[in-house]
């Protein structure tokens, strides 16, 4: 299981995404990435993205890929289409 971080303001897509200090910037890292069952993708609270997001990877029964917020503040916002049914989006 890996945990990936995405922070629009301070992230860089050249980072590895594996810590808050090395967060990715764009949702395209998810749409074009490869994830395993049980992986978690954390979006920074208080941030917003004006892009689409897709999930090319699949979790498994009882071991989904989870997208969840991290940090303090309001829930992250995705101003685009969300496609795919291979992950669970956790509200809040």
Short mmCIF file of C-alpha atoms in Angstrom, two decimals:
data_model
loop_
_atom_site.label_atom_id
_atom_site.label_comp_id
_atom_site.label_asym_id
_atom_site.label_seq_id
_atom_site.Cartn_x
_atom_site.Cartn_y
_atom_site.Cartn_z
CA UNK A 1 0.00 0.00 0.00
CA UNK A 2 1.30 3.44 -0.97
CA UNK A 3 -0.01 6.89 -0.04
CA UNK A 4 0.21 9.66 -2.65
CA UNK A 5 -0.24 13.39 -1.97
CA UNK A 6 -1.47 16.11 -4.34
CA UNK A 7 -1.20 19.81 -3.47
CA UNK A 8 -1.94 22.32 -6.23
CA UNK A 9 -0.14 25.29 -4.67
CA UNK A 10 3.07 23.69 -3.45
CA UNK A 11 3.25 20.42 -5.39
CA UNK A 12 5.37 19.63 -8.43
CA UNK A 13 4.57 16.88 -10.92
CA UNK A 14 8.28 16.05 -11.02
CA UNK A 15 8.02 14.96 -7.35
CA UNK A 16 7.35 11.34 -6.42
CA UNK A 17 4.09 12.18 -4.61
CA UNK A 18 4.95 9.94 -1.65
CA UNK A 19 4.92 12.61 1.07
CA UNK A 20 3.37 16.00 1.76
CA UNK A 21 6.77 17.60 1.09
CA UNK A 22 7.01 15.79 -2.27
CA UNK A 23 3.38 16.18 -3.38
CA UNK A 24 2.30 16.19 -7.00
CA UNK A 25 0.57 19.29 -8.39
CA UNK A 26 -1.98 18.07 -10.96
CA UNK A 27 -4.68 15.44 -11.13
CA UNK A 28 -3.17 14.19 -14.39
CA UNK A 29 -0.71 12.27 -12.20
CA UNK A 30 -3.71 10.18 -11.13
CA UNK A 31 -5.30 9.95 -14.58
CA UNK A 32 -2.01 8.83 -16.14
CA UNK A 33 -0.70 6.85 -13.18
CA UNK A 34 -0.75 3.26 -12.10
CA UNK A 35 -2.01 2.40 -8.63
CA UNK A 36 -2.50 -0.83 -6.70
CA UNK A 37 -5.36 -2.09 -4.55
CA UNK A 38 -5.15 -0.46 -1.13
CA UNK A 39 -3.33 2.66 -2.34
CA UNK A 40 -4.54 5.99 -0.99
CA UNK A 41 -4.53 9.29 -2.90
CA UNK A 42 -4.73 12.35 -0.69
CA UNK A 43 -5.86 15.75 -2.00
CA UNK A 44 -4.91 18.84 0.03
CA UNK A 45 -7.76 20.63 1.80
CA UNK A 46 -8.31 24.22 0.70
CA UNK A 47 -7.03 23.49 -2.82
CA UNK A 48 -8.94 23.26 -6.11
CA UNK A 49 -8.18 21.80 -9.52
CA UNK A 50 -9.71 22.90 -12.83
CA UNK A 51 -9.14 19.66 -14.67
CA UNK A 52 -10.71 16.28 -15.25
CA UNK A 53 -9.71 13.20 -13.30
CA UNK A 54 -9.86 9.57 -14.36
CA UNK A 55 -8.93 6.34 -12.65
CA UNK A 56 -7.13 3.90 -14.92
CA UNK A 57 -6.19 1.54 -12.07
CA UNK A 58 -8.52 -0.73 -10.13
CA UNK A 59 -8.76 -1.67 -6.52
CA UNK A 60 -10.12 -5.04 -5.53
CA UNK A 61 -13.14 -6.21 -3.58
CA UNK A 62 -12.52 -5.09 -0.01
CA UNK A 63 -9.27 -3.32 -0.96
CA UNK A 64 -10.20 -0.21 -2.98
CA UNK A 65 -8.07 2.69 -4.13
CA UNK A 66 -9.24 5.52 -1.87
CA UNK A 67 -9.17 9.25 -2.65
CA UNK A 68 -9.39 11.36 0.50
CA UNK A 69 -8.59 14.87 1.77
CA UNK A 70 -5.68 15.73 4.05
CA UNK A 71 -4.67 18.76 6.06
CA UNK A 72 -6.79 21.54 7.51
CA UNK A 73 -9.51 23.65 5.92
CA UNK A 74 -12.34 23.13 3.51
CA UNK A 75 -12.66 20.02 1.40
CA UNK A 76 -10.68 19.96 -1.85
CA UNK A 77 -12.60 20.86 -5.02
CA UNK A 78 -12.38 19.23 -8.45
CA UNK A 79 -13.86 21.53 -11.11
CA UNK A 80 -13.96 18.93 -13.85
CA UNK A 81 -15.38 15.55 -14.73
CA UNK A 82 -14.61 12.46 -12.69
CA UNK A 83 -14.53 9.30 -14.75
CA UNK A 84 -14.01 5.67 -13.96
CA UNK A 85 -15.42 3.49 -11.24
CA UNK A 86 -12.17 2.06 -9.96
CA UNK A 87 -11.80 4.18 -6.82
CA UNK A 88 -13.79 5.42 -3.87
CA UNK A 89 -14.02 9.18 -3.31
CA UNK A 90 -14.22 9.96 0.39
CA UNK A 91 -16.16 13.15 1.11
CA UNK A 92 -14.96 15.71 3.60
#
